[in-house]
């Protein structure tokens, strides 16, 4: 199975977050053959019930190539044309998985040892797989993490701060709203104040941003709503203390604001010979907590089509990524550093 065939095979296995089991089983079978042929080993690292990371290595891993198996919904299958492979996860991050597997094949065929592959669950929601991996390190000193960066080494990535905002109300007939209290109206007022929070900026990472991702509430158009909820996410560039204070102030006395996830912004190392960029998205890297080594962030594909109905990855970038990953691993193994 070549690079493009493997990418499509992975895309065609539905693996939205919390449903990674089938793609994990597929990768376990694929990598079992490779570890058997080249005297490696493979294991499942439990993250949560019925959710395992897949780890394969050859020798004692000094360098680990890693990305995530889960995707955002909705699932849609693959297709390809002369330039691109399309489908959910094609660039985020199943094409990256395929490129890493192909890089591993190239490395072991050349006799390279002491590197590994780590594919984790849950990056799109709460980094459950990376957190589990951080608790069970395997000695790796360098982590090459794959996300869509158009094959440019990311020197920084934003953090994430996610809240659930819940407002309570009182049911009433909508013809007599004075006898009730609308949770939806309250929630909208709170969200409006949150939208007005002044967000900080950073010279490298740019400005923090806010997304109101989900809204849910009410019973019927002729009933005053007794409950309303929203999920919101800030993309952070530094210490989120002031944002936390502002969210708490906006919700005070009107709604409950529960912080459900936080991961910090990161500034990352350079690597000789690679073009660079800065990205606004969040990765698994902070959740690894350094347990798998010094991180580098790079991968084929554009984040601008990830999570969209037009998700795709250029075949040219996929092929280039195989060589980039193999070269990075070889240099790190040989020199113990990414640059002079």
Short mmCIF file of C-alpha atoms in Angstrom, two decimals:
data_model
loop_
_atom_site.label_atom_id
_atom_site.label_comp_id
_atom_site.label_asym_id
_atom_site.label_seq_id
_atom_site.Cartn_x
_atom_site.Cartn_y
_atom_site.Cartn_z
CA UNK A 1 0.00 0.00 0.00
CA UNK A 2 1.55 3.31 -1.07
CA UNK A 3 1.34 6.70 0.62
CA UNK A 4 -1.82 7.85 -1.15
CA UNK A 5 -3.58 4.50 -0.75
CA UNK A 6 -2.81 4.47 2.97
CA UNK A 7 -4.09 8.02 3.36
CA UNK A 8 -7.39 7.12 1.72
CA UNK A 9 -7.72 3.89 3.69
CA UNK A 10 -7.32 5.81 6.95
CA UNK A 11 -9.74 8.57 5.90
CA UNK A 12 -12.36 5.93 5.05
CA UNK A 13 -12.38 4.63 8.64
CA UNK A 14 -14.72 6.83 10.68
CA UNK A 15 -12.87 7.98 13.81
CA UNK A 16 -14.49 11.10 15.20
CA UNK A 17 -13.40 11.78 18.77
CA UNK A 18 -14.37 8.94 21.15
CA UNK A 19 -14.70 6.55 18.19
CA UNK A 20 -11.03 5.88 17.37
CA UNK A 21 -11.08 2.12 18.05
CA UNK A 22 -11.42 0.94 14.45
CA UNK A 23 -8.69 3.16 13.05
CA UNK A 24 -6.46 2.17 15.97
CA UNK A 25 -7.01 -1.50 15.19
CA UNK A 26 -6.20 -0.87 11.53
CA UNK A 27 -2.95 0.92 12.37
CA UNK A 28 -2.02 -1.77 14.88
CA UNK A 29 -2.33 -4.40 12.15
CA UNK A 30 -0.37 -2.32 9.64
CA UNK A 31 2.43 -1.53 12.07
CA UNK A 32 2.57 -5.07 13.45
CA UNK A 33 3.73 -6.24 10.03
CA UNK A 34 6.39 -3.52 9.93
CA UNK A 35 7.67 -4.21 13.45
CA UNK A 36 7.80 -7.94 12.75
CA UNK A 37 9.75 -7.47 9.53
CA UNK A 38 12.29 -5.06 11.03
CA UNK A 39 12.60 -6.37 14.62
CA UNK A 40 10.57 -3.66 16.30
CA UNK A 41 7.82 -3.79 18.88
CA UNK A 42 4.28 -2.46 19.09
CA UNK A 43 1.87 -1.84 21.94
CA UNK A 44 -1.39 -0.23 22.88
CA UNK A 45 -1.20 2.50 25.52
CA UNK A 46 -4.61 2.80 27.23
CA UNK A 47 -5.99 6.33 27.38
CA UNK A 48 -9.61 5.68 28.40
CA UNK A 49 -11.87 2.58 28.27
CA UNK A 50 -12.01 1.31 24.67
CA UNK A 51 -9.62 4.10 23.60
CA UNK A 52 -5.94 3.22 23.10
CA UNK A 53 -2.94 5.05 21.72
CA UNK A 54 -0.80 3.02 19.31
CA UNK A 55 2.97 3.01 19.83
CA UNK A 56 5.55 1.25 17.64
CA UNK A 57 9.32 1.53 17.87
CA UNK A 58 12.53 0.11 16.53
CA UNK A 59 15.25 -0.02 19.16
CA UNK A 60 15.08 2.37 22.12
CA UNK A 61 13.15 5.45 20.98
CA UNK A 62 15.19 8.65 20.99
CA UNK A 63 12.96 10.34 18.40
CA UNK A 64 9.18 9.87 18.21
CA UNK A 65 6.92 10.89 15.33
CA UNK A 66 3.41 11.56 16.63
CA UNK A 67 -0.02 12.81 15.62
CA UNK A 68 -3.66 12.07 16.41
CA UNK A 69 -6.12 9.49 15.09
CA UNK A 70 -9.37 11.28 15.90
CA UNK A 71 -11.18 13.76 13.67
CA UNK A 72 -13.91 16.32 14.10
CA UNK A 73 -17.42 15.46 12.86
CA UNK A 74 -19.04 14.95 10.48
CA UNK A 75 -17.39 11.96 8.83
CA UNK A 76 -17.21 11.87 5.03
CA UNK A 77 -15.27 9.41 2.92
CA UNK A 78 -12.26 9.96 0.69
CA UNK A 79 -11.87 10.78 -2.96
CA UNK A 80 -8.90 11.94 -5.00
CA UNK A 81 -7.92 13.74 -8.15
CA UNK A 82 -4.56 14.36 -9.75
CA UNK A 83 -3.52 16.93 -7.11
CA UNK A 84 -5.40 16.25 -3.88
CA UNK A 85 -6.85 13.65 -1.55
CA UNK A 86 -10.17 14.77 -0.07
CA UNK A 87 -12.16 13.62 2.96
CA UNK A 88 -12.52 14.06 6.69
CA UNK A 89 -9.11 13.81 8.28
CA UNK A 90 -7.21 14.00 5.00
CA UNK A 91 -5.05 16.82 6.36
CA UNK A 92 -6.05 16.70 10.04
CA UNK A 93 -4.41 14.33 10.58
CA UNK A 94 -4.69 11.03 8.69
CA UNK A 95 -2.54 12.13 5.78
CA UNK A 96 0.06 13.01 8.40
CA UNK A 97 -0.24 9.53 9.92
CA UNK A 98 0.34 8.02 6.48
CA UNK A 99 3.38 10.25 5.88
CA UNK A 100 4.86 9.25 9.24
CA UNK A 101 4.30 5.55 8.54
CA UNK A 102 5.97 5.92 5.15
CA UNK A 103 8.86 7.80 6.76
CA UNK A 104 9.24 4.94 9.23
CA UNK A 105 9.37 2.46 6.35
CA UNK A 106 12.08 4.54 4.71
CA UNK A 107 14.09 4.74 7.93
CA UNK A 108 13.99 1.07 8.85
CA UNK A 109 14.79 0.03 5.28
CA UNK A 110 17.96 2.14 5.59
CA UNK A 111 18.86 0.41 8.85
CA UNK A 112 17.88 3.30 11.14
CA UNK A 113 17.00 2.39 14.73
CA UNK A 114 16.01 4.11 17.96
CA UNK A 115 12.90 5.91 16.80
CA UNK A 116 9.16 5.39 17.24
CA UNK A 117 5.65 6.21 16.05
CA UNK A 118 2.96 7.34 18.49
CA UNK A 119 -0.63 7.83 17.35
CA UNK A 120 -2.98 9.18 20.00
CA UNK A 121 -6.70 9.59 20.64
CA UNK A 122 -8.66 12.66 21.62
CA UNK A 123 -6.64 15.62 20.33
CA UNK A 124 -9.72 17.30 18.87
CA UNK A 125 -11.48 17.46 22.24
CA UNK A 126 -9.29 17.24 25.35
CA UNK A 127 -5.95 15.61 24.42
CA UNK A 128 -6.84 12.48 26.41
CA UNK A 129 -4.33 10.40 24.46
CA UNK A 130 -1.44 12.82 24.89
CA UNK A 131 -2.15 13.10 28.61
CA UNK A 132 -2.11 9.31 28.94
CA UNK A 133 1.14 9.14 26.97
CA UNK A 134 2.67 11.81 29.21
CA UNK A 135 1.99 9.56 32.19
CA UNK A 136 3.74 6.61 30.51
CA UNK A 137 6.85 7.92 28.70
CA UNK A 138 9.13 5.57 26.77
CA UNK A 139 12.42 7.47 26.98
CA UNK A 140 12.09 9.60 23.83
CA UNK A 141 14.19 12.79 23.80
CA UNK A 142 12.58 14.44 20.75
CA UNK A 143 8.92 14.61 19.68
CA UNK A 144 8.04 15.51 16.07
CA UNK A 145 4.36 16.39 16.31
CA UNK A 146 2.30 16.47 13.13
CA UNK A 147 -0.41 19.03 12.38
CA UNK A 148 -1.26 20.85 9.13
CA UNK A 149 1.41 23.58 8.77
CA UNK A 150 1.97 23.32 4.99
CA UNK A 151 5.30 21.63 5.80
CA UNK A 152 6.58 24.74 7.55
CA UNK A 153 8.04 24.38 11.02
CA UNK A 154 5.81 26.19 13.52
CA UNK A 155 7.76 28.35 15.96
CA UNK A 156 4.70 28.99 18.10
CA UNK A 157 1.12 27.88 18.64
CA UNK A 158 -1.72 29.41 20.62
CA UNK A 159 -3.27 27.86 23.68
CA UNK A 160 -6.93 27.05 24.30
CA UNK A 161 -9.31 27.93 27.12
CA UNK A 162 -12.79 26.39 26.92
CA UNK A 163 -15.88 27.10 29.02
CA UNK A 164 -19.41 25.81 29.36
CA UNK A 165 -21.80 28.67 30.22
CA UNK A 166 -25.18 27.68 31.72
CA UNK A 167 -28.09 29.99 32.50
CA UNK A 168 -31.19 29.02 34.48
CA UNK A 169 -34.67 30.45 33.92
CA UNK A 170 -38.32 29.89 34.81
CA UNK A 171 -40.91 28.30 32.55
CA UNK A 172 -43.90 30.39 31.52
CA UNK A 173 -46.36 30.80 28.67
CA UNK A 174 -44.72 33.05 26.10
CA UNK A 175 -47.85 35.22 25.96
CA UNK A 176 -47.16 36.13 29.62
CA UNK A 177 -43.36 36.38 29.87
CA UNK A 178 -43.66 38.44 33.04
CA UNK A 179 -44.53 35.22 34.91
CA UNK A 180 -41.28 33.53 33.89
CA UNK A 181 -37.65 34.26 33.23
CA UNK A 182 -35.88 33.45 29.97
CA UNK A 183 -32.61 31.58 30.38
CA UNK A 184 -31.89 32.27 26.71
CA UNK A 185 -32.18 36.02 27.15
CA UNK A 186 -29.85 35.85 30.15
CA UNK A 187 -27.35 33.69 28.29
CA UNK A 188 -27.33 36.08 25.34
CA UNK A 189 -26.64 39.00 27.67
CA UNK A 190 -23.74 37.13 29.29
CA UNK A 191 -22.31 36.12 25.92
CA UNK A 192 -22.57 39.68 24.68
CA UNK A 193 -20.49 40.85 27.64
CA UNK A 194 -17.97 38.06 27.05
CA UNK A 195 -17.68 39.15 23.42
CA UNK A 196 -16.74 42.57 24.70
CA UNK A 197 -13.75 41.33 26.69
CA UNK A 198 -10.56 43.05 25.57
CA UNK A 199 -8.26 40.27 24.44
CA UNK A 200 -4.45 40.46 24.77
CA UNK A 201 -1.90 40.40 21.95
CA UNK A 202 1.59 38.96 21.54
CA UNK A 203 4.36 39.98 19.15
CA UNK A 204 4.90 36.40 17.95
CA UNK A 205 1.46 34.78 18.28
CA UNK A 206 -0.78 37.73 17.48
CA UNK A 207 -4.11 38.41 19.19
CA UNK A 208 -6.19 36.08 21.34
CA UNK A 209 -9.53 35.19 19.79
CA UNK A 210 -12.95 33.98 20.97
CA UNK A 211 -15.36 31.54 19.35
CA UNK A 212 -18.89 30.82 20.57
CA UNK A 213 -19.04 27.25 19.33
CA UNK A 214 -22.43 25.88 20.45
CA UNK A 215 -25.76 27.22 21.71
CA UNK A 216 -28.56 25.11 23.13
CA UNK A 217 -31.68 25.91 25.10
CA UNK A 218 -35.41 26.28 25.36
CA UNK A 219 -38.38 23.95 24.95
CA UNK A 220 -40.55 25.45 22.21
CA UNK A 221 -41.11 28.82 20.54
CA UNK A 222 -44.17 29.48 22.71
CA UNK A 223 -42.48 28.63 26.04
CA UNK A 224 -40.21 30.92 28.06
CA UNK A 225 -36.92 29.00 28.32
CA UNK A 226 -35.88 27.57 31.67
CA UNK A 227 -32.38 26.46 30.58
CA UNK A 228 -29.76 27.57 28.07
CA UNK A 229 -26.14 26.53 27.51
CA UNK A 230 -23.21 27.61 25.39
CA UNK A 231 -19.70 26.29 24.75
CA UNK A 232 -17.05 28.90 24.09
CA UNK A 233 -13.31 28.77 23.38
CA UNK A 234 -10.58 31.35 23.62
CA UNK A 235 -7.34 30.92 21.67
CA UNK A 236 -4.81 32.27 24.15
CA UNK A 237 -1.35 33.77 23.67
CA UNK A 238 -0.10 33.85 27.27
CA UNK A 239 -1.30 33.86 30.87
CA UNK A 240 -5.14 33.61 30.73
CA UNK A 241 -5.69 35.04 34.23
CA UNK A 242 -7.32 38.27 32.99
CA UNK A 243 -9.58 36.38 30.60
CA UNK A 244 -10.67 34.09 33.44
CA UNK A 245 -11.43 37.09 35.63
CA UNK A 246 -13.45 38.75 32.85
CA UNK A 247 -15.50 35.62 32.15
CA UNK A 248 -16.26 35.23 35.85
CA UNK A 249 -17.34 38.88 36.06
CA UNK A 250 -19.59 38.56 32.99
CA UNK A 251 -21.33 35.49 34.42
CA UNK A 252 -21.54 36.65 38.04
CA UNK A 253 -25.08 36.46 39.42
CA UNK A 254 -26.53 35.51 36.03
CA UNK A 255 -25.01 32.24 34.84
CA UNK A 256 -22.54 29.52 35.74
CA UNK A 257 -19.22 29.57 33.87
CA UNK A 258 -17.34 26.28 34.18
CA UNK A 259 -13.83 25.97 32.77
CA UNK A 260 -13.62 22.54 31.13
CA UNK A 261 -10.27 22.63 29.34
CA UNK A 262 -7.08 24.64 29.25
CA UNK A 263 -3.80 24.15 27.42
CA UNK A 264 -1.15 26.86 27.23
CA UNK A 265 0.38 28.66 24.27
CA UNK A 266 3.79 27.37 23.20
CA UNK A 267 6.94 28.80 21.68
CA UNK A 268 8.89 26.11 19.85
CA UNK A 269 12.39 25.41 18.58
CA UNK A 270 13.82 25.95 15.11
CA UNK A 271 15.23 23.18 12.90
CA UNK A 272 17.96 23.87 10.38
CA UNK A 273 16.88 23.98 6.76
CA UNK A 274 13.12 24.20 7.29
CA UNK A 275 10.93 27.22 6.49
CA UNK A 276 9.00 28.51 9.50
CA UNK A 277 5.59 29.84 10.47
CA UNK A 278 3.43 30.59 13.50
CA UNK A 279 0.03 28.93 13.95
CA UNK A 280 -3.13 30.04 15.74
CA UNK A 281 -4.39 26.57 16.58
CA UNK A 282 -3.69 24.36 19.60
CA UNK A 283 -1.94 20.99 19.58
CA UNK A 284 -1.23 18.01 21.81
CA UNK A 285 2.26 19.33 22.56
CA UNK A 286 1.45 21.06 25.89
CA UNK A 287 -0.39 17.93 27.10
CA UNK A 288 2.73 15.81 26.56
CA UNK A 289 4.36 18.01 29.23
CA UNK A 290 7.82 17.34 27.80
CA UNK A 291 7.59 13.66 28.75
CA UNK A 292 8.33 12.54 25.18
CA UNK A 293 11.10 15.04 24.58
CA UNK A 294 11.73 18.42 22.98
CA UNK A 295 8.83 19.14 20.60
CA UNK A 296 8.85 20.20 16.96
CA UNK A 297 5.61 20.98 15.08
CA UNK A 298 5.27 20.37 11.34
CA UNK A 299 3.04 18.60 8.85
CA UNK A 300 1.55 18.66 5.36
CA UNK A 301 -1.76 20.30 4.51
CA UNK A 302 -3.42 23.60 5.36
CA UNK A 303 -5.24 24.29 8.62
CA UNK A 304 -7.55 26.57 6.62
CA UNK A 305 -9.35 23.56 5.11
CA UNK A 306 -9.22 21.38 8.24
CA UNK A 307 -12.63 21.05 9.98
CA UNK A 308 -14.39 22.15 6.77
CA UNK A 309 -16.56 20.40 4.20
CA UNK A 310 -13.74 20.85 1.67
CA UNK A 311 -10.97 19.22 3.71
CA UNK A 312 -8.17 18.01 1.45
CA UNK A 313 -4.39 17.60 1.29
CA UNK A 314 -2.00 18.16 -1.62
CA UNK A 315 -0.34 14.96 -2.78
CA UNK A 316 2.86 16.91 -3.37
CA UNK A 317 2.99 18.00 0.29
CA UNK A 318 2.28 14.47 1.47
CA UNK A 319 5.26 13.15 -0.47
CA UNK A 320 7.46 16.00 0.75
CA UNK A 321 6.45 15.29 4.36
CA UNK A 322 7.78 11.73 4.15
CA UNK A 323 11.22 13.07 3.31
CA UNK A 324 11.01 15.86 5.90
CA UNK A 325 10.10 13.47 8.73
CA UNK A 326 12.81 10.99 7.74
CA UNK A 327 15.43 13.76 7.51
CA UNK A 328 14.46 15.28 10.85
CA UNK A 329 14.62 11.92 12.61
CA UNK A 330 17.97 11.10 11.01
CA UNK A 331 19.51 14.45 11.99
CA UNK A 332 18.22 14.29 15.56
CA UNK A 333 19.54 10.76 15.96
CA UNK A 334 22.92 11.73 14.53
CA UNK A 335 23.48 15.08 16.26
CA UNK A 336 21.07 15.24 19.17
CA UNK A 337 19.84 18.66 18.08
CA UNK A 338 17.81 20.39 15.41
CA UNK A 339 20.35 23.01 14.46
CA UNK A 340 23.81 24.40 14.89
#
